[in-house]
């Protein structure tokens, strides 16, 4: 039995949509050691999303290698940052986890980075952080497990970690083992079943973290497949609320509770839903990620 299986032996989990107000309710209803609050964010619009809506063939272009945010995507990030700050959510988050692709790194820094300390550098004016920007923001950690569906599309292939470190000095890349991208294959697209399995491995890893309120900045396919896997044995209404494709820069917040300590699903008081939608101009049925 592997470490993850041993950790989760005998446990089942409940997942529910969550409103801003309900986060505090959840913390009082359940011991913090049995409860995590996750704020799931899809990156802002990437330059590949603009072309990908015209068909998946466009995503094969090397022009979109490790695609960055588009001008609209950067505006979406700024808008979400303002909403996160105005709601008070920015002050509650203990940790930010991000996929190590350019568009998610830009989004993580742009939304959750230190107050007024973003700067423009490197790749066509994308947001980055100064060396001291962690003072007024939660730690931001990059991990490979929450990357987008792997293979074939150059937009989903990452740069070297040393290049990212120079451009995002306040992001922690220590959990990424290889300097270069050894996961992406030019001739093999990761099956959806493997994306979902990787998503479950990621959620199990999150459960080992000591932080209780965590933002996750990731991708459309990865987030959708992970939620589908998590909610596989939950009520149908939850699936309908949480599993549609994320729009760009949309945030959905959920609480995950170890059902073994509740004896049943959540009380109705925390069934309500939070969705901060991305820009209305972005179609929800995107073929790109």
PDB file of C-alpha atoms in Angstrom:
ATOM      1  CA  UNK A   1       0.000   0.000   0.000  1.00  0.00           C
ATOM      2  CA  UNK A   2       1.510   3.348  -0.984  1.00  0.00           C
ATOM      3  CA  UNK A   3       1.757   6.346   1.339  1.00  0.00           C
ATOM      4  CA  UNK A   4      -1.341   8.040  -0.103  1.00  0.00           C
ATOM      5  CA  UNK A   5      -3.452   4.908   0.206  1.00  0.00           C
ATOM      6  CA  UNK A   6      -2.334   4.424   3.797  1.00  0.00           C
ATOM      7  CA  UNK A   7      -3.132   8.044   4.618  1.00  0.00           C
ATOM      8  CA  UNK A   8      -6.648   7.807   3.195  1.00  0.00           C
ATOM      9  CA  UNK A   9      -7.506   4.279   4.363  1.00  0.00           C
ATOM     10  CA  UNK A  10     -10.966   4.246   5.958  1.00  0.00           C
ATOM     11  CA  UNK A  11     -11.678   7.860   5.006  1.00  0.00           C
ATOM     12  CA  UNK A  12     -14.349   9.238   2.690  1.00  0.00           C
ATOM     13  CA  UNK A  13     -14.691  12.898   1.887  1.00  0.00           C
ATOM     14  CA  UNK A  14     -17.543  15.300   1.337  1.00  0.00           C
ATOM     15  CA  UNK A  15     -17.184  18.218  -1.049  1.00  0.00           C
ATOM     16  CA  UNK A  16     -19.611  21.146  -1.208  1.00  0.00           C
ATOM     17  CA  UNK A  17     -19.800  24.558  -2.876  1.00  0.00           C
ATOM     18  CA  UNK A  18     -19.103  27.318  -0.398  1.00  0.00           C
ATOM     19  CA  UNK A  19     -19.964  30.981  -0.030  1.00  0.00           C
ATOM     20  CA  UNK A  20     -17.691  33.609   1.516  1.00  0.00           C
ATOM     21  CA  UNK A  21     -19.827  33.688   4.648  1.00  0.00           C
ATOM     22  CA  UNK A  22     -19.937  29.914   4.948  1.00  0.00           C
ATOM     23  CA  UNK A  23     -16.145  29.589   5.265  1.00  0.00           C
ATOM     24  CA  UNK A  24     -16.365  30.805   8.854  1.00  0.00           C
ATOM     25  CA  UNK A  25     -19.357  28.543   9.511  1.00  0.00           C
ATOM     26  CA  UNK A  26     -17.426  25.533   8.217  1.00  0.00           C
ATOM     27  CA  UNK A  27     -14.499  26.265  10.510  1.00  0.00           C
ATOM     28  CA  UNK A  28     -16.817  26.323  13.528  1.00  0.00           C
ATOM     29  CA  UNK A  29     -18.791  23.225  12.539  1.00  0.00           C
ATOM     30  CA  UNK A  30     -15.779  21.003  11.981  1.00  0.00           C
ATOM     31  CA  UNK A  31     -12.419  20.598  13.667  1.00  0.00           C
ATOM     32  CA  UNK A  32      -9.821  22.262  11.445  1.00  0.00           C
ATOM     33  CA  UNK A  33      -7.857  19.017  11.275  1.00  0.00           C
ATOM     34  CA  UNK A  34     -10.830  17.442   9.440  1.00  0.00           C
ATOM     35  CA  UNK A  35     -11.680  20.363   7.151  1.00  0.00           C
ATOM     36  CA  UNK A  36      -9.988  22.292   4.349  1.00  0.00           C
ATOM     37  CA  UNK A  37     -11.334  25.251   2.396  1.00  0.00           C
ATOM     38  CA  UNK A  38     -10.129  25.418  -1.199  1.00  0.00           C
ATOM     39  CA  UNK A  39     -10.440  28.362  -3.582  1.00  0.00           C
ATOM     40  CA  UNK A  40     -10.034  26.939  -7.096  1.00  0.00           C
ATOM     41  CA  UNK A  41      -8.982  29.419  -9.793  1.00  0.00           C
ATOM     42  CA  UNK A  42      -8.560  28.946 -13.498  1.00  0.00           C
ATOM     43  CA  UNK A  43      -5.909  31.173 -15.083  1.00  0.00           C
ATOM     44  CA  UNK A  44      -6.797  34.299 -17.018  1.00  0.00           C
ATOM     45  CA  UNK A  45      -7.237  34.115 -20.771  1.00  0.00           C
ATOM     46  CA  UNK A  46      -4.044  32.974 -22.504  1.00  0.00           C
ATOM     47  CA  UNK A  47      -2.971  33.901 -26.008  1.00  0.00           C
ATOM     48  CA  UNK A  48      -3.640  30.278 -27.001  1.00  0.00           C
ATOM     49  CA  UNK A  49      -7.265  30.516 -25.795  1.00  0.00           C
ATOM     50  CA  UNK A  50      -7.926  33.252 -28.351  1.00  0.00           C
ATOM     51  CA  UNK A  51      -6.885  30.985 -31.222  1.00  0.00           C
ATOM     52  CA  UNK A  52      -8.001  27.706 -29.695  1.00  0.00           C
ATOM     53  CA  UNK A  53     -11.647  28.732 -29.809  1.00  0.00           C
ATOM     54  CA  UNK A  54     -11.356  28.485 -33.592  1.00  0.00           C
ATOM     55  CA  UNK A  55     -10.423  24.803 -33.367  1.00  0.00           C
ATOM     56  CA  UNK A  56      -7.930  22.510 -31.642  1.00  0.00           C
ATOM     57  CA  UNK A  57      -5.593  22.491 -34.665  1.00  0.00           C
ATOM     58  CA  UNK A  58      -4.395  25.972 -33.707  1.00  0.00           C
ATOM     59  CA  UNK A  59      -3.089  24.627 -30.386  1.00  0.00           C
ATOM     60  CA  UNK A  60      -0.454  22.575 -32.212  1.00  0.00           C
ATOM     61  CA  UNK A  61       1.473  25.720 -33.112  1.00  0.00           C
ATOM     62  CA  UNK A  62       4.879  26.235 -31.470  1.00  0.00           C
ATOM     63  CA  UNK A  63       3.918  29.903 -31.325  1.00  0.00           C
ATOM     64  CA  UNK A  64       1.929  29.074 -28.189  1.00  0.00           C
ATOM     65  CA  UNK A  65       4.726  27.303 -26.300  1.00  0.00           C
ATOM     66  CA  UNK A  66       4.039  27.850 -22.571  1.00  0.00           C
ATOM     67  CA  UNK A  67       1.388  30.412 -23.470  1.00  0.00           C
ATOM     68  CA  UNK A  68       1.287  33.641 -21.510  1.00  0.00           C
ATOM     69  CA  UNK A  69      -1.726  35.753 -20.591  1.00  0.00           C
ATOM     70  CA  UNK A  70      -3.359  37.829 -23.309  1.00  0.00           C
ATOM     71  CA  UNK A  71      -4.077  41.544 -22.690  1.00  0.00           C
ATOM     72  CA  UNK A  72      -7.647  40.564 -21.791  1.00  0.00           C
ATOM     73  CA  UNK A  73      -6.277  37.853 -19.494  1.00  0.00           C
ATOM     74  CA  UNK A  74      -4.187  40.403 -17.618  1.00  0.00           C
ATOM     75  CA  UNK A  75      -7.278  42.584 -17.210  1.00  0.00           C
ATOM     76  CA  UNK A  76      -9.227  39.594 -15.892  1.00  0.00           C
ATOM     77  CA  UNK A  77      -6.463  38.977 -13.339  1.00  0.00           C
ATOM     78  CA  UNK A  78      -6.583  42.606 -12.197  1.00  0.00           C
ATOM     79  CA  UNK A  79     -10.369  42.414 -11.879  1.00  0.00           C
ATOM     80  CA  UNK A  80     -10.243  39.213  -9.843  1.00  0.00           C
ATOM     81  CA  UNK A  81      -7.562  40.655  -7.586  1.00  0.00           C
ATOM     82  CA  UNK A  82      -9.810  43.605  -6.801  1.00  0.00           C
ATOM     83  CA  UNK A  83     -12.737  41.288  -5.974  1.00  0.00           C
ATOM     84  CA  UNK A  84     -10.568  39.041  -3.807  1.00  0.00           C
ATOM     85  CA  UNK A  85      -9.231  42.033  -1.881  1.00  0.00           C
ATOM     86  CA  UNK A  86     -12.637  43.706  -1.523  1.00  0.00           C
ATOM     87  CA  UNK A  87     -14.231  40.504  -0.192  1.00  0.00           C
ATOM     88  CA  UNK A  88     -11.533  40.046   2.446  1.00  0.00           C
ATOM     89  CA  UNK A  89     -10.577  36.670   0.994  1.00  0.00           C
ATOM     90  CA  UNK A  90      -6.997  37.780   0.382  1.00  0.00           C
ATOM     91  CA  UNK A  91      -6.424  38.086   4.123  1.00  0.00           C
ATOM     92  CA  UNK A  92      -7.818  34.618   4.884  1.00  0.00           C
ATOM     93  CA  UNK A  93      -5.720  32.488   2.529  1.00  0.00           C
ATOM     94  CA  UNK A  94      -2.840  30.616   4.172  1.00  0.00           C
ATOM     95  CA  UNK A  95      -1.204  29.284   1.012  1.00  0.00           C
ATOM     96  CA  UNK A  96      -1.376  29.592  -2.777  1.00  0.00           C
ATOM     97  CA  UNK A  97      -0.575  26.532  -4.903  1.00  0.00           C
ATOM     98  CA  UNK A  98       0.043  27.075  -8.612  1.00  0.00           C
ATOM     99  CA  UNK A  99       0.723  25.059 -11.720  1.00  0.00           C
ATOM    100  CA  UNK A 100       4.237  25.839 -13.049  1.00  0.00           C
ATOM    101  CA  UNK A 101       3.112  27.153 -16.416  1.00  0.00           C
ATOM    102  CA  UNK A 102       3.519  30.776 -17.372  1.00  0.00           C
ATOM    103  CA  UNK A 103      -0.177  31.683 -17.510  1.00  0.00           C
ATOM    104  CA  UNK A 104      -0.884  30.194 -14.065  1.00  0.00           C
ATOM    105  CA  UNK A 105       2.212  31.756 -12.505  1.00  0.00           C
ATOM    106  CA  UNK A 106       1.135  35.131 -13.893  1.00  0.00           C
ATOM    107  CA  UNK A 107      -2.376  34.615 -12.540  1.00  0.00           C
ATOM    108  CA  UNK A 108      -1.214  33.465  -9.091  1.00  0.00           C
ATOM    109  CA  UNK A 109       1.080  36.459  -8.718  1.00  0.00           C
ATOM    110  CA  UNK A 110      -1.397  38.911 -10.218  1.00  0.00           C
ATOM    111  CA  UNK A 111      -4.297  37.859  -7.981  1.00  0.00           C
ATOM    112  CA  UNK A 112      -2.601  36.859  -4.729  1.00  0.00           C
ATOM    113  CA  UNK A 113       0.807  38.614  -4.838  1.00  0.00           C
ATOM    114  CA  UNK A 114       1.934  41.312  -2.379  1.00  0.00           C
ATOM    115  CA  UNK A 115       0.144  44.659  -2.252  1.00  0.00           C
ATOM    116  CA  UNK A 116       1.238  46.962  -5.048  1.00  0.00           C
ATOM    117  CA  UNK A 117       4.522  45.138  -5.549  1.00  0.00           C
ATOM    118  CA  UNK A 118       3.917  43.572  -8.925  1.00  0.00           C
ATOM    119  CA  UNK A 119       6.209  44.648 -11.689  1.00  0.00           C
ATOM    120  CA  UNK A 120       6.525  44.116 -15.424  1.00  0.00           C
ATOM    121  CA  UNK A 121       9.393  42.055 -16.782  1.00  0.00           C
ATOM    122  CA  UNK A 122      10.621  39.541 -19.282  1.00  0.00           C
ATOM    123  CA  UNK A 123       7.897  38.178 -21.483  1.00  0.00           C
ATOM    124  CA  UNK A 124       5.725  40.857 -23.038  1.00  0.00           C
ATOM    125  CA  UNK A 125       4.899  42.683 -19.838  1.00  0.00           C
ATOM    126  CA  UNK A 126       3.658  39.849 -17.650  1.00  0.00           C
ATOM    127  CA  UNK A 127       3.155  40.409 -13.922  1.00  0.00           C
ATOM    128  CA  UNK A 128       5.955  39.227 -11.644  1.00  0.00           C
ATOM    129  CA  UNK A 129       7.002  39.883  -8.065  1.00  0.00           C
ATOM    130  CA  UNK A 130       9.879  41.734  -6.521  1.00  0.00           C
ATOM    131  CA  UNK A 131      12.129  39.853  -4.112  1.00  0.00           C
ATOM    132  CA  UNK A 132      10.336  41.309  -1.090  1.00  0.00           C
ATOM    133  CA  UNK A 133       6.781  40.850  -2.337  1.00  0.00           C
ATOM    134  CA  UNK A 134       6.011  37.925   0.001  1.00  0.00           C
ATOM    135  CA  UNK A 135       5.724  40.353   2.951  1.00  0.00           C
ATOM    136  CA  UNK A 136       2.052  41.152   2.317  1.00  0.00           C
ATOM    137  CA  UNK A 137       0.850  37.949   0.667  1.00  0.00           C
ATOM    138  CA  UNK A 138       0.590  34.217   1.418  1.00  0.00           C
ATOM    139  CA  UNK A 139       3.379  31.887   0.277  1.00  0.00           C
ATOM    140  CA  UNK A 140       3.054  30.847  -3.365  1.00  0.00           C
ATOM    141  CA  UNK A 141       4.268  27.316  -4.161  1.00  0.00           C
ATOM    142  CA  UNK A 142       4.504  25.697  -7.597  1.00  0.00           C
ATOM    143  CA  UNK A 143       3.854  21.983  -8.046  1.00  0.00           C
ATOM    144  CA  UNK A 144       3.704  19.765 -11.146  1.00  0.00           C
ATOM    145  CA  UNK A 145       0.674  17.735  -9.999  1.00  0.00           C
ATOM    146  CA  UNK A 146      -1.830  20.498 -10.851  1.00  0.00           C
ATOM    147  CA  UNK A 147      -0.585  21.126 -14.398  1.00  0.00           C
ATOM    148  CA  UNK A 148      -2.926  21.042 -17.357  1.00  0.00           C
ATOM    149  CA  UNK A 149      -3.505  17.889 -19.394  1.00  0.00           C
ATOM    150  CA  UNK A 150      -0.077  16.854 -20.639  1.00  0.00           C
ATOM    151  CA  UNK A 151       1.305  16.319 -24.113  1.00  0.00           C
ATOM    152  CA  UNK A 152       0.970  17.300 -27.799  1.00  0.00           C
ATOM    153  CA  UNK A 153      -0.074  20.948 -27.276  1.00  0.00           C
ATOM    154  CA  UNK A 154       3.004  23.210 -26.931  1.00  0.00           C
ATOM    155  CA  UNK A 155       0.963  25.625 -24.785  1.00  0.00           C
ATOM    156  CA  UNK A 156       1.036  22.975 -22.031  1.00  0.00           C
ATOM    157  CA  UNK A 157       4.814  22.494 -22.059  1.00  0.00           C
ATOM    158  CA  UNK A 158       6.725  24.434 -19.411  1.00  0.00           C
ATOM    159  CA  UNK A 159       9.987  26.349 -19.460  1.00  0.00           C
ATOM    160  CA  UNK A 160      13.035  25.544 -17.352  1.00  0.00           C
ATOM    161  CA  UNK A 161      12.678  26.123 -13.628  1.00  0.00           C
ATOM    162  CA  UNK A 162      15.732  28.402 -13.558  1.00  0.00           C
ATOM    163  CA  UNK A 163      14.021  30.686 -16.087  1.00  0.00           C
ATOM    164  CA  UNK A 164      10.882  30.826 -13.957  1.00  0.00           C
ATOM    165  CA  UNK A 165      12.886  31.492 -10.795  1.00  0.00           C
ATOM    166  CA  UNK A 166      14.532  34.525 -12.352  1.00  0.00           C
ATOM    167  CA  UNK A 167      11.154  35.976 -13.366  1.00  0.00           C
ATOM    168  CA  UNK A 168       9.117  34.975 -10.311  1.00  0.00           C
ATOM    169  CA  UNK A 169      11.578  35.255  -7.405  1.00  0.00           C
ATOM    170  CA  UNK A 170       8.861  35.157  -4.734  1.00  0.00           C
ATOM    171  CA  UNK A 171       7.433  31.819  -5.913  1.00  0.00           C
ATOM    172  CA  UNK A 172       8.767  28.652  -4.282  1.00  0.00           C
ATOM    173  CA  UNK A 173       9.785  26.065  -6.908  1.00  0.00           C
ATOM    174  CA  UNK A 174      11.560  23.658  -4.547  1.00  0.00           C
ATOM    175  CA  UNK A 175       8.909  20.930  -4.898  1.00  0.00           C
ATOM    176  CA  UNK A 176       9.619  20.603  -8.630  1.00  0.00           C
ATOM    177  CA  UNK A 177      12.289  17.953  -9.086  1.00  0.00           C
ATOM    178  CA  UNK A 178      13.423  18.386 -12.692  1.00  0.00           C
ATOM    179  CA  UNK A 179      14.924  21.524 -14.225  1.00  0.00           C
ATOM    180  CA  UNK A 180      13.402  20.800 -17.640  1.00  0.00           C
ATOM    181  CA  UNK A 181       9.957  19.475 -18.523  1.00  0.00           C
ATOM    182  CA  UNK A 182      10.140  15.671 -18.465  1.00  0.00           C
ATOM    183  CA  UNK A 183       6.386  15.102 -18.236  1.00  0.00           C
ATOM    184  CA  UNK A 184       5.220  16.629 -21.532  1.00  0.00           C
ATOM    185  CA  UNK A 185       5.398  14.306 -24.592  1.00  0.00           C
ATOM    186  CA  UNK A 186       5.147  15.625 -28.149  1.00  0.00           C
ATOM    187  CA  UNK A 187       3.271  12.558 -29.462  1.00  0.00           C
ATOM    188  CA  UNK A 188       1.082  11.511 -26.530  1.00  0.00           C
ATOM    189  CA  UNK A 189      -1.909  13.345 -25.040  1.00  0.00           C
ATOM    190  CA  UNK A 190      -2.641  12.421 -21.425  1.00  0.00           C
ATOM    191  CA  UNK A 191      -5.954  10.474 -21.173  1.00  0.00           C
ATOM    192  CA  UNK A 192      -8.725  12.126 -19.158  1.00  0.00           C
ATOM    193  CA  UNK A 193      -8.679   9.182 -16.743  1.00  0.00           C
ATOM    194  CA  UNK A 194      -5.021   9.879 -15.957  1.00  0.00           C
ATOM    195  CA  UNK A 195      -5.717  13.582 -15.505  1.00  0.00           C
ATOM    196  CA  UNK A 196      -8.418  12.688 -12.965  1.00  0.00           C
ATOM    197  CA  UNK A 197      -6.088  10.251 -11.177  1.00  0.00           C
ATOM    198  CA  UNK A 198      -3.399  12.929 -11.011  1.00  0.00           C
ATOM    199  CA  UNK A 199      -6.006  15.333  -9.656  1.00  0.00           C
ATOM    200  CA  UNK A 200      -6.861  12.908  -6.865  1.00  0.00           C
ATOM    201  CA  UNK A 201      -3.171  12.490  -6.066  1.00  0.00           C
ATOM    202  CA  UNK A 202      -2.928  16.277  -5.879  1.00  0.00           C
ATOM    203  CA  UNK A 203      -5.918  16.491  -3.512  1.00  0.00           C
ATOM    204  CA  UNK A 204      -4.400  13.825  -1.280  1.00  0.00           C
ATOM    205  CA  UNK A 205      -1.160  15.784  -1.209  1.00  0.00           C
ATOM    206  CA  UNK A 206      -3.110  18.936  -0.283  1.00  0.00           C
ATOM    207  CA  UNK A 207      -4.664  17.058   2.625  1.00  0.00           C
ATOM    208  CA  UNK A 208      -1.164  16.511   4.098  1.00  0.00           C
ATOM    209  CA  UNK A 209      -0.513  20.267   4.197  1.00  0.00           C
ATOM    210  CA  UNK A 210      -0.922  22.031   7.527  1.00  0.00           C
ATOM    211  CA  UNK A 211      -2.587  25.081   5.932  1.00  0.00           C
ATOM    212  CA  UNK A 212      -6.387  25.085   6.147  1.00  0.00           C
ATOM    213  CA  UNK A 213      -7.493  27.709   3.595  1.00  0.00           C
ATOM    214  CA  UNK A 214      -5.713  27.272   0.278  1.00  0.00           C
ATOM    215  CA  UNK A 215      -5.992  28.866  -3.167  1.00  0.00           C
ATOM    216  CA  UNK A 216      -5.197  26.643  -6.149  1.00  0.00           C
ATOM    217  CA  UNK A 217      -4.392  28.294  -9.493  1.00  0.00           C
ATOM    218  CA  UNK A 218      -4.660  25.757 -12.283  1.00  0.00           C
ATOM    219  CA  UNK A 219      -6.334  24.936 -15.615  1.00  0.00           C
ATOM    220  CA  UNK A 220      -9.761  24.205 -17.054  1.00  0.00           C
ATOM    221  CA  UNK A 221      -9.401  20.523 -17.877  1.00  0.00           C
ATOM    222  CA  UNK A 222      -7.432  19.692 -14.725  1.00  0.00           C
ATOM    223  CA  UNK A 223      -9.912  21.415 -12.398  1.00  0.00           C
ATOM    224  CA  UNK A 224     -12.955  19.905 -14.098  1.00  0.00           C
ATOM    225  CA  UNK A 225     -11.567  16.361 -14.105  1.00  0.00           C
ATOM    226  CA  UNK A 226     -10.438  16.653 -10.481  1.00  0.00           C
ATOM    227  CA  UNK A 227     -13.838  17.885  -9.277  1.00  0.00           C
ATOM    228  CA  UNK A 228     -15.588  15.143 -11.249  1.00  0.00           C
ATOM    229  CA  UNK A 229     -13.385  12.535  -9.559  1.00  0.00           C
ATOM    230  CA  UNK A 230     -13.875  14.039  -6.094  1.00  0.00           C
ATOM    231  CA  UNK A 231     -17.645  14.267  -6.484  1.00  0.00           C
ATOM    232  CA  UNK A 232     -18.072  10.858  -8.052  1.00  0.00           C
ATOM    233  CA  UNK A 233     -20.000   9.501  -5.067  1.00  0.00           C
ATOM    234  CA  UNK A 234     -21.598  12.759  -3.899  1.00  0.00           C
ATOM    235  CA  UNK A 235     -25.042  14.128  -4.618  1.00  0.00           C
ATOM    236  CA  UNK A 236     -25.926  14.887  -8.224  1.00  0.00           C
ATOM    237  CA  UNK A 237     -26.783  18.509  -7.434  1.00  0.00           C
ATOM    238  CA  UNK A 238     -23.199  19.122  -6.309  1.00  0.00           C
ATOM    239  CA  UNK A 239     -21.906  17.760  -9.607  1.00  0.00           C
ATOM    240  CA  UNK A 240     -24.162  20.125 -11.526  1.00  0.00           C
ATOM    241  CA  UNK A 241     -22.970  23.119  -9.498  1.00  0.00           C
ATOM    242  CA  UNK A 242     -19.247  22.427  -9.401  1.00  0.00           C
ATOM    243  CA  UNK A 243     -18.301  20.435 -12.495  1.00  0.00           C
ATOM    244  CA  UNK A 244     -19.111  22.632 -15.518  1.00  0.00           C
ATOM    245  CA  UNK A 245     -16.014  23.944 -17.272  1.00  0.00           C
ATOM    246  CA  UNK A 246     -14.373  26.905 -15.525  1.00  0.00           C
ATOM    247  CA  UNK A 247     -14.293  30.150 -17.467  1.00  0.00           C
ATOM    248  CA  UNK A 248     -11.046  32.123 -17.529  1.00  0.00           C
ATOM    249  CA  UNK A 249     -10.228  33.674 -14.144  1.00  0.00           C
ATOM    250  CA  UNK A 250     -13.264  32.082 -12.503  1.00  0.00           C
ATOM    251  CA  UNK A 251     -12.946  31.137  -8.828  1.00  0.00           C
ATOM    252  CA  UNK A 252     -15.021  28.440  -7.133  1.00  0.00           C
ATOM    253  CA  UNK A 253     -14.688  27.825  -3.414  1.00  0.00           C
ATOM    254  CA  UNK A 254     -15.389  24.485  -1.756  1.00  0.00           C
ATOM    255  CA  UNK A 255     -15.039  22.904   1.658  1.00  0.00           C
ATOM    256  CA  UNK A 256     -13.708  19.362   1.930  1.00  0.00           C
ATOM    257  CA  UNK A 257     -14.536  17.439   5.111  1.00  0.00           C
ATOM    258  CA  UNK A 258     -13.589  13.943   6.254  1.00  0.00           C
ATOM    259  CA  UNK A 259     -17.041  12.315   6.315  1.00  0.00           C
ATOM    260  CA  UNK A 260     -15.908   9.800   8.937  1.00  0.00           C
ATOM    261  CA  UNK A 261     -16.133  12.534  11.593  1.00  0.00           C
ATOM    262  CA  UNK A 262     -19.536  13.868  10.481  1.00  0.00           C
ATOM    263  CA  UNK A 263     -21.499  10.654   9.974  1.00  0.00           C
ATOM    264  CA  UNK A 264     -23.362  12.301   7.081  1.00  0.00           C
ATOM    265  CA  UNK A 265     -23.161  14.968   4.429  1.00  0.00           C
ATOM    266  CA  UNK A 266     -22.992  18.663   5.294  1.00  0.00           C
ATOM    267  CA  UNK A 267     -25.792  20.475   7.040  1.00  0.00           C
ATOM    268  CA  UNK A 268     -27.734  22.678   4.645  1.00  0.00           C
ATOM    269  CA  UNK A 269     -26.165  25.789   6.150  1.00  0.00           C
ATOM    270  CA  UNK A 270     -23.060  25.295   4.032  1.00  0.00           C
ATOM    271  CA  UNK A 271     -24.604  24.135   0.789  1.00  0.00           C
ATOM    272  CA  UNK A 272     -24.560  27.568  -0.840  1.00  0.00           C
ATOM    273  CA  UNK A 273     -22.373  28.333  -3.824  1.00  0.00           C
ATOM    274  CA  UNK A 274     -19.642  30.825  -4.653  1.00  0.00           C
ATOM    275  CA  UNK A 275     -18.728  31.547  -8.225  1.00  0.00           C
ATOM    276  CA  UNK A 276     -16.754  34.620  -9.177  1.00  0.00           C
ATOM    277  CA  UNK A 277     -17.017  34.343 -12.942  1.00  0.00           C
ATOM    278  CA  UNK A 278     -14.354  35.396 -15.383  1.00  0.00           C
ATOM    279  CA  UNK A 279     -14.994  37.868 -18.155  1.00  0.00           C
ATOM    280  CA  UNK A 280     -18.374  37.365 -19.814  1.00  0.00           C
ATOM    281  CA  UNK A 281     -16.711  37.658 -23.218  1.00  0.00           C
ATOM    282  CA  UNK A 282     -14.952  34.315 -22.755  1.00  0.00           C
ATOM    283  CA  UNK A 283     -16.993  31.311 -23.948  1.00  0.00           C
ATOM    284  CA  UNK A 284     -17.432  28.575 -21.338  1.00  0.00           C
ATOM    285  CA  UNK A 285     -17.064  25.760 -23.860  1.00  0.00           C
ATOM    286  CA  UNK A 286     -13.474  26.364 -24.843  1.00  0.00           C
ATOM    287  CA  UNK A 287     -11.521  23.666 -26.655  1.00  0.00           C
ATOM    288  CA  UNK A 288      -8.300  25.156 -25.311  1.00  0.00           C
ATOM    289  CA  UNK A 289      -7.068  25.094 -21.746  1.00  0.00           C
TER     290      UNK A 289
END
